[in-house]
Short mmCIF file of C-alpha atoms in Angstrom, two decimals:
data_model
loop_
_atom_site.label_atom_id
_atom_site.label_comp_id
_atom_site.label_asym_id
_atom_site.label_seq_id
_atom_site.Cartn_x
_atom_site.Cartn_y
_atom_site.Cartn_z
CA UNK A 29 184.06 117.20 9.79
CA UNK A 30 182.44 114.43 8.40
CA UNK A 31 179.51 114.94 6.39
CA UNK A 32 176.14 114.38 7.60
CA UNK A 33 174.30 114.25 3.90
CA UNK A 34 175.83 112.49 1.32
CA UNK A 35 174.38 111.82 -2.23
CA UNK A 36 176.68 108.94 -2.32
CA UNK A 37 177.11 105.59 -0.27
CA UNK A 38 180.24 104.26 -0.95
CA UNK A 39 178.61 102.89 -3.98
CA UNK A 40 175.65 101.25 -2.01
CA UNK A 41 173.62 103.32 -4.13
CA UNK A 42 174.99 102.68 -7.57
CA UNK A 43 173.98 99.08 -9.81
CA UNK A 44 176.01 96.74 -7.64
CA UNK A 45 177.11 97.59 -3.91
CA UNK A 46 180.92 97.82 -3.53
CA UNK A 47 181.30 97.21 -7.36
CA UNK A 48 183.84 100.87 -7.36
CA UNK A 49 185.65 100.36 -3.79
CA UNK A 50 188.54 99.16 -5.17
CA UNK A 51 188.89 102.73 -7.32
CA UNK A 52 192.53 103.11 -6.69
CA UNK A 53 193.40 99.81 -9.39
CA UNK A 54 192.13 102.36 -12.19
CA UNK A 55 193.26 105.20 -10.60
CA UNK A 56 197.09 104.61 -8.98
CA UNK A 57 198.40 107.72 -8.64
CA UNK A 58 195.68 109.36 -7.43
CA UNK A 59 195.48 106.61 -4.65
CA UNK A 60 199.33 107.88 -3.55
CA UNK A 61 197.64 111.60 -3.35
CA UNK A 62 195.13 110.53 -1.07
CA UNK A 63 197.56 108.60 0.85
CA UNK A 64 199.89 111.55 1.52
CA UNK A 65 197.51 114.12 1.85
CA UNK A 66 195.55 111.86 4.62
CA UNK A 67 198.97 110.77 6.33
CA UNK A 68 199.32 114.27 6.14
CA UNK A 69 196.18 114.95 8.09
CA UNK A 70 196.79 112.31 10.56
CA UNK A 71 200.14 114.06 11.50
CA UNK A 72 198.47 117.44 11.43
CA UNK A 73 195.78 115.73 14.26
CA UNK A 74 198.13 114.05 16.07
CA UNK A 75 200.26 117.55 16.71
CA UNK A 76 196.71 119.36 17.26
CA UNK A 77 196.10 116.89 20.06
CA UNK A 78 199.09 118.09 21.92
CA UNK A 79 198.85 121.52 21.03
CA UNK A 80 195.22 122.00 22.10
CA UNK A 81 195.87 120.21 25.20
CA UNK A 82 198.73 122.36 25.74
CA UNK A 83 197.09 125.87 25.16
CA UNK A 84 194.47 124.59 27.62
CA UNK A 85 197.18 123.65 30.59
CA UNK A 86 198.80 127.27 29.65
CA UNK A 87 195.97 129.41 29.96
CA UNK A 88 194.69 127.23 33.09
CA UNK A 89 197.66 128.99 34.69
CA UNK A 90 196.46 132.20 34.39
CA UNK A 91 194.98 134.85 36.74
CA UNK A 92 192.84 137.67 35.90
CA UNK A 93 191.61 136.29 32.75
CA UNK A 94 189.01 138.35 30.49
CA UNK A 95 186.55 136.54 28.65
CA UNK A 96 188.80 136.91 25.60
CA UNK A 97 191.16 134.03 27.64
CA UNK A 98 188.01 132.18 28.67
CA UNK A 99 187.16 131.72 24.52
CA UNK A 100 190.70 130.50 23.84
CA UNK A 101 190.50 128.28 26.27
CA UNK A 102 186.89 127.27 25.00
CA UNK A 103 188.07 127.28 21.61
CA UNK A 104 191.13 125.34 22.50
CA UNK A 105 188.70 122.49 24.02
CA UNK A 106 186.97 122.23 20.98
CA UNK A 107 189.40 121.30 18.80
CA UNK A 108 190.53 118.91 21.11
CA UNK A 109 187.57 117.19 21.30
CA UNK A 110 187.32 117.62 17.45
CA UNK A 111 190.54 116.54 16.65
CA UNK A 112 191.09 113.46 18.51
CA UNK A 113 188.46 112.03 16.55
CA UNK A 114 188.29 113.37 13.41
CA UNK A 115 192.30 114.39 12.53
CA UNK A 116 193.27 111.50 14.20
CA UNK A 117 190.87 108.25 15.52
CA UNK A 118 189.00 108.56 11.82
CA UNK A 119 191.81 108.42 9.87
CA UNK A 120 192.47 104.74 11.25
CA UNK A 121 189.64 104.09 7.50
CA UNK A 122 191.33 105.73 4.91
CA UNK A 123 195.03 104.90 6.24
CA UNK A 124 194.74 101.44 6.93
CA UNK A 125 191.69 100.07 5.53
CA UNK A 126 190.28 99.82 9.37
CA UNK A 127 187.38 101.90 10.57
CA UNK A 128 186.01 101.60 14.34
CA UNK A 129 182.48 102.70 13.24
CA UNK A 130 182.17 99.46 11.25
CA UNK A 131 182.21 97.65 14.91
CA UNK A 132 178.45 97.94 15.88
CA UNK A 133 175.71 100.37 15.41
CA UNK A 134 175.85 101.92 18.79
CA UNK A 135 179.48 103.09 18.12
CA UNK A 136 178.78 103.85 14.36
CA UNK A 137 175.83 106.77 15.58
CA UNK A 138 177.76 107.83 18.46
CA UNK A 139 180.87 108.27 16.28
CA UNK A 140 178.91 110.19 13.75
CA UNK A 141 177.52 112.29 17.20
CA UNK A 142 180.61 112.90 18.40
CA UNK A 143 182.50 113.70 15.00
CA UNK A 144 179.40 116.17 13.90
CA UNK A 145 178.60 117.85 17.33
CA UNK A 146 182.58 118.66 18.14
CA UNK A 147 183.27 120.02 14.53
CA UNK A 148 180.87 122.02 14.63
CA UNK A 149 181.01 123.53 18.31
CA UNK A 150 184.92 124.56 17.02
CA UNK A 151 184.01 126.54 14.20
CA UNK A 152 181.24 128.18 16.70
CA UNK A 153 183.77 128.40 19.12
CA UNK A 154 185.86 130.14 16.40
CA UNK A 155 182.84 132.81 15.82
CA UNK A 156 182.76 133.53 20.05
CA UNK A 157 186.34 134.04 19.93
CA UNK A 158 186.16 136.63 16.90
CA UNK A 159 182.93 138.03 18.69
CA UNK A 160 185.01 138.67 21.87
CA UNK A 161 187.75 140.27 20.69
CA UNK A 162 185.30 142.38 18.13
CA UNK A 163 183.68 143.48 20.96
CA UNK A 164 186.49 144.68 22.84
CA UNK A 165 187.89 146.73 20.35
CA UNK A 166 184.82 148.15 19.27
CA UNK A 167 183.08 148.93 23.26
CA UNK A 168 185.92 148.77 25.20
CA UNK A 169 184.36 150.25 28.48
CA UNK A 170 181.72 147.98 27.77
CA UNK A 171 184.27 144.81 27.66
CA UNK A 172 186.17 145.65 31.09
CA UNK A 173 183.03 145.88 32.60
CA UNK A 174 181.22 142.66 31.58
CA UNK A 175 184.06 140.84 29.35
CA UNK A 176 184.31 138.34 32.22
CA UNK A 177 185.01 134.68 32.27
CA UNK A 178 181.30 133.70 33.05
CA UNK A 179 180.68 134.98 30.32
CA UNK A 180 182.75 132.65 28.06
CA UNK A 181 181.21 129.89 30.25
CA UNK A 182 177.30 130.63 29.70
CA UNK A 183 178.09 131.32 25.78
CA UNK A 184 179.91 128.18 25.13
CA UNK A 185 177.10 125.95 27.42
CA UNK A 186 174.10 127.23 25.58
CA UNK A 187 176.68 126.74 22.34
CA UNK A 188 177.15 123.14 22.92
CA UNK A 189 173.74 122.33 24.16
CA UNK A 190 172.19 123.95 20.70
CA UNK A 191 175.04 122.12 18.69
CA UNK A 192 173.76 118.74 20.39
CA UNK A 193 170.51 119.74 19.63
CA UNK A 194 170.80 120.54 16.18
CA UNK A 195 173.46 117.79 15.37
CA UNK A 196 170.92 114.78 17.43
CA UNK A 197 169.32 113.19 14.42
CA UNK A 198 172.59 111.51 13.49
CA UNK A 199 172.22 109.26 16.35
CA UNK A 200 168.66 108.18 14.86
CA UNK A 201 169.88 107.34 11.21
CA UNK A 202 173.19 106.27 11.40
CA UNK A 203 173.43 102.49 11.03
CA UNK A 204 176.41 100.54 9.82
CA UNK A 205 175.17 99.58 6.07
CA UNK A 206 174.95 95.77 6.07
CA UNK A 207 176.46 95.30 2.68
CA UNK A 208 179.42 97.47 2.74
CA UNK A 209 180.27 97.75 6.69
CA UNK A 210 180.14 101.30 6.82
CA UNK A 211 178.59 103.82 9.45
CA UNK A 212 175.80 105.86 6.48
CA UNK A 213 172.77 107.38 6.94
CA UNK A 214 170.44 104.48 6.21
CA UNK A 215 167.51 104.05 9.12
CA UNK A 216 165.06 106.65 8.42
CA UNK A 217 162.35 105.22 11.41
CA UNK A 218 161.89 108.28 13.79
CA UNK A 219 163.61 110.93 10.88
CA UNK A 220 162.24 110.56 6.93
CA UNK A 221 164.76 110.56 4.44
CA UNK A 222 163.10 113.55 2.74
CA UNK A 223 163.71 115.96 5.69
CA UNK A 224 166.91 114.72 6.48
CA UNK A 225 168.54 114.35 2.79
CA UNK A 226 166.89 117.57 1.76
CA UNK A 227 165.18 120.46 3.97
CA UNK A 228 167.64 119.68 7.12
CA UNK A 229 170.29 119.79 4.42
CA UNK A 230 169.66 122.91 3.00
CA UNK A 231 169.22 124.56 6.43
CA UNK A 232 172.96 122.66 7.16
CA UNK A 233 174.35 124.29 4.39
CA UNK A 234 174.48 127.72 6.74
CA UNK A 235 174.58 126.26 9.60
CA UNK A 236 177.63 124.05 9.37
CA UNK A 237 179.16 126.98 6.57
CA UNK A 238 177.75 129.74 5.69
CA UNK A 239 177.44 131.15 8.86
CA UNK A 240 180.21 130.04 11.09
CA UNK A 241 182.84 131.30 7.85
CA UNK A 242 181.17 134.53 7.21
CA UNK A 243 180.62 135.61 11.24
CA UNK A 244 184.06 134.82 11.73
CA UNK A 245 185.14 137.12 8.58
CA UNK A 246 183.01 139.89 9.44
CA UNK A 247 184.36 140.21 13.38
CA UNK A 248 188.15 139.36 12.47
CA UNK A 249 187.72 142.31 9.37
CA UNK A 250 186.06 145.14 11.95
CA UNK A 251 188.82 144.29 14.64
CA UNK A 252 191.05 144.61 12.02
CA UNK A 253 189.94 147.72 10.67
CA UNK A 254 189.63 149.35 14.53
CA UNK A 255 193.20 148.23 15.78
CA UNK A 256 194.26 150.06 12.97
CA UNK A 257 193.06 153.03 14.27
CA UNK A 258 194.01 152.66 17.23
CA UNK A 259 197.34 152.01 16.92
CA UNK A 260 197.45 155.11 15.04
CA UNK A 261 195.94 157.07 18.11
CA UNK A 262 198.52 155.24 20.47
CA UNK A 263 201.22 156.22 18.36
CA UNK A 264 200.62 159.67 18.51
CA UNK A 265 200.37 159.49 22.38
CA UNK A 266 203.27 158.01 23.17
CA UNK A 267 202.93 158.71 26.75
CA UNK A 268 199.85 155.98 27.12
CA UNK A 269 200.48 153.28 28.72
CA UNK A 270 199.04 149.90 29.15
CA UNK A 271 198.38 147.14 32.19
CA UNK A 272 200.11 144.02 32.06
CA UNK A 273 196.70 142.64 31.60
CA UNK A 274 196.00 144.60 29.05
CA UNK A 275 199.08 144.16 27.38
CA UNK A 276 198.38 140.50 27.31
CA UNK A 277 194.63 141.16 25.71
CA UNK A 278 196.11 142.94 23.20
CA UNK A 279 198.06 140.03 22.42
CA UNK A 280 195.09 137.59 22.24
CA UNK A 281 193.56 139.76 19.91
CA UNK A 282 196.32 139.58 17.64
CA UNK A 283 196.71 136.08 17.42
CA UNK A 284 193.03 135.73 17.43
CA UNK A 285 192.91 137.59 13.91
CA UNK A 286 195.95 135.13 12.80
CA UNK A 287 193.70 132.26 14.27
CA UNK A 288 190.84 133.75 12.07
CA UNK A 289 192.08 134.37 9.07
CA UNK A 290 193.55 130.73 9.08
CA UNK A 291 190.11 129.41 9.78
CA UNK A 292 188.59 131.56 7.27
CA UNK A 293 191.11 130.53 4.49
CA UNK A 294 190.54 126.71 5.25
CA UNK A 295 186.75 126.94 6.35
CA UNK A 296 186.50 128.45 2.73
CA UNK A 297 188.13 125.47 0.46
CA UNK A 298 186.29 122.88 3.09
CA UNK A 299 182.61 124.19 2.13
CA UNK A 300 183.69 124.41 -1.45
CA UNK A 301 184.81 120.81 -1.26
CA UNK A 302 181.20 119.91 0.31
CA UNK A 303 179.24 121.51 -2.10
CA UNK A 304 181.17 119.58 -4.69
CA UNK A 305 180.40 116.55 -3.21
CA UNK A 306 176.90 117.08 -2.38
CA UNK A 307 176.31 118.26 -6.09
CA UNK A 308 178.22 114.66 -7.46
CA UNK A 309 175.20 112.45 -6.94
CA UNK A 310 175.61 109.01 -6.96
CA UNK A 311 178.94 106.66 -7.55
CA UNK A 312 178.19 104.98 -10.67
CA UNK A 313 182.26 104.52 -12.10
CA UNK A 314 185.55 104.09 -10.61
CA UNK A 315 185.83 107.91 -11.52
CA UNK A 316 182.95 109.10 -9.44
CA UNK A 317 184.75 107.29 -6.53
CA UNK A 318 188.11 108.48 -6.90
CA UNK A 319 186.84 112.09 -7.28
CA UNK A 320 184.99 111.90 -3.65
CA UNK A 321 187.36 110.08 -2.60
CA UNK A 322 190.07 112.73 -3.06
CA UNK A 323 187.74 115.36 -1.63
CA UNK A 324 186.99 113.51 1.11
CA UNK A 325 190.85 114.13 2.01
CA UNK A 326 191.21 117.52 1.32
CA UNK A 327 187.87 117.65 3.49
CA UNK A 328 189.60 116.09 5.88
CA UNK A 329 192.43 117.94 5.99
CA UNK A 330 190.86 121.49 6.00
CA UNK A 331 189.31 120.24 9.11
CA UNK A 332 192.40 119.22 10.62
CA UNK A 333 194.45 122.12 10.35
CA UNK A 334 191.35 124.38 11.52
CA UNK A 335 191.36 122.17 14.64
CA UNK A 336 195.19 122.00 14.97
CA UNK A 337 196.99 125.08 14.04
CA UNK A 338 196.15 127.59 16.62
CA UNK A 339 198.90 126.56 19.39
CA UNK A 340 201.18 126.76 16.84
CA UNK A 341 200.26 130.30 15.58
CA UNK A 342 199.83 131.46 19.54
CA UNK A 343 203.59 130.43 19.97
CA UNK A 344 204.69 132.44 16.79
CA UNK A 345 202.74 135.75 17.58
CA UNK A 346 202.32 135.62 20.97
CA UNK A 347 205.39 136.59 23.24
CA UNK A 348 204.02 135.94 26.65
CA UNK A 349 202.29 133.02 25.33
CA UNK A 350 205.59 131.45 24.36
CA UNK A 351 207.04 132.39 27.97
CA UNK A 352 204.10 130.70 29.10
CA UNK A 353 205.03 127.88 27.44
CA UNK A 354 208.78 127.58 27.88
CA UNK A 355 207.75 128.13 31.61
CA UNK A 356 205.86 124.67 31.74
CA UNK A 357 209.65 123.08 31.55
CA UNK A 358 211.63 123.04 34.47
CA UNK A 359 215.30 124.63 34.16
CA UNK A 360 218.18 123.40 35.66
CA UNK A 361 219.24 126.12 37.42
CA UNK A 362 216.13 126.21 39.42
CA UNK A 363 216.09 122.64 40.18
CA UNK A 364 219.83 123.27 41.63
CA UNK A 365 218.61 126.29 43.45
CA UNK A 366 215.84 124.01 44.94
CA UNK A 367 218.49 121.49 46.23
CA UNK A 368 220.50 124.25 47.39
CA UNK A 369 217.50 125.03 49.95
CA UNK A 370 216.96 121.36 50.87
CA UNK A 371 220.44 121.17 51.92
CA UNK A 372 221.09 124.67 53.67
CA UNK A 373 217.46 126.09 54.40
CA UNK A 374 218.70 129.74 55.61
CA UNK A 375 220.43 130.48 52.33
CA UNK A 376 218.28 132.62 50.32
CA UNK A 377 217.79 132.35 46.54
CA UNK A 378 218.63 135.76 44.32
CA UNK A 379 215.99 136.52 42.06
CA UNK A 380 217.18 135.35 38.21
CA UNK A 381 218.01 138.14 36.12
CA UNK A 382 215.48 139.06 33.02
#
């Protein structure tokens, strides 16, 4: 996610605008870091666009979804939206020297909208998820009476329309700076800089962390904790047995504690990284810069992998979700079968063998 307060400006802020830009002249090597870890991110965001996009066509396909499917599916739009920007649009700046909110105002606060609103609604989307499958562990009469899809729907509306809310005052101070060329936070006419530099980013600091990070800990250790009992119950009644669609609930629950814990892990180093920079005030030698610089990228590439790993992790733990998957490819045998029919319509077609 890009971050809304900075202390820094890309030196705007230090004696002489742009006088540490060129950082990577005192600093080589740790100008080839940043260049593989943000080619790195860019290839991370470019398979997250395809794998969210993915999850989303697979789970389209299914029928008597649970609310639980109706998150993944939520979730799985988030990081779409997230990652097509930030993992992958964004990193056109740092890769190639080229950035597309340098073009014009309107796209430099829109950019900023977009980049902050979408990050954020996938790590909320991440706490739903947890929340869901928390739930149905813990009150599961409760959950196959009301964990419907509607559900997911209303909670991820009133999500995005309080993360558009909250996330609205970038479009009122982002300007592109008219020394450097970059999209910063720099017209403070309907928002003073003292709110938005300090209280707004002190109540951001749980917002856009705390919060999302812990929530998601909390629900993914309790579901945890209770499939662990259960499984112990199941195992000693062996003669219990399970619907296909619960079978495949119990699945999403499983990969949503791998999807978790990943998020977790990542959304952990990322606020680390921001506190860092928030607590570097301003760029005042070619040191300061290379130092935000390289955080910047691991930023960056927290982000991406929180946005871009889950398809990935679905196809390793998940068996029907791989089926699912595989099943989006047509096979040649059923292609023949097909133009067996077209060419004798009364022959019948034997059912394949599993």
């Amino acid at each position: 996610m890009a971050i809304e307060v900075l202390n820094y400006t890309d030196s705007e802020d230090a004696a002489s605008p742009g006088d540490f830009v060129d950082w990577g002249s005192a600093y080589p090597l740790s100008k080839i870091i940043r260049f593989g870890v943000d080619s790195l991110c860019a290839t991370t965001g470019a398979l997250g666009v395809f794998g969210n996009f993915v999850t989303m066509l697979i789970i389209s396909k299914w029928k008597n979804m649970s609310s639980g499917a109706a998150f993944m599916f939520s979730l799985a739009l988030s990081d779409f939206l997230s990652v097509i920007y930030n993992g992958f649009i964004d990193m056109a700046r740092p890769l190639f020297g080229w950035t597309i909110t340098g073009l014009s105002d309107w796209v430099c606060k829109f950019s900023m909208y977009w980049s902050f609103a979408t990050s954020l609604a996938s790590f909320y989307a991440t706490v739903l998820f947890s929340a869901d499958k928390c739930t149905a562990v813990m009150f599961p009469f409760f959950y196959r009476q009301h964990g419907k899809p509607k559900v997911a729907i209303i909670a991820t509306v009133i999500m995005y329309f309080l993360l558009l809310v909250w996330t609205f005052p970038t479009v009122l101070v982002f300007r592109v700076h008219p020394l450097t060329g970059f999209c910063r936070a720099i017209n403070f006419d309907f928002v003073s800089e003292e709110f938005f530099r300090g209280l707004r980013n002190q109540i951001g600091s749980f917002i856009n962390g705390i919060i999302p990070i812990t929530s998601v800990f909390l629900f993914t250790t309790i579901t945890l904790i209770k499939m662990k009992i259960l499984d112990r119950k199941r195992a000693a009644n062996r003669s219990q047995t399970t619907s296909p669609a619960g079978r495949r609930d119990q699945e999403i629950t499983r990969q949503m504690i791998v999807v978790c814990i990943i998020f977790t892990t990542f959304g952990f180093v990322f606020a680390v990284c921001i506190r860092v920079l928030l607590g570097l005030g301003k760029v005042m030698s070619y040191k300061d810069e290379m130092r935000i610089q390289i955080l910047l990228s691991i930023v960056r590439l927290c982000q991406a992998v929180m946005n871009s790993v889950n398809f990935y992790l679905y196809l390793l733990f998940g068996q029907k979700f791989r089926k699912n998957f595989f099943e989006l490819f047509p096979r040649g045998n059923t292609r023949t079968q097909r133009e067996s029919v077209a060419s004798n319509p009364n022959k019948k077609i034997s059912a394949p063998v599993k």
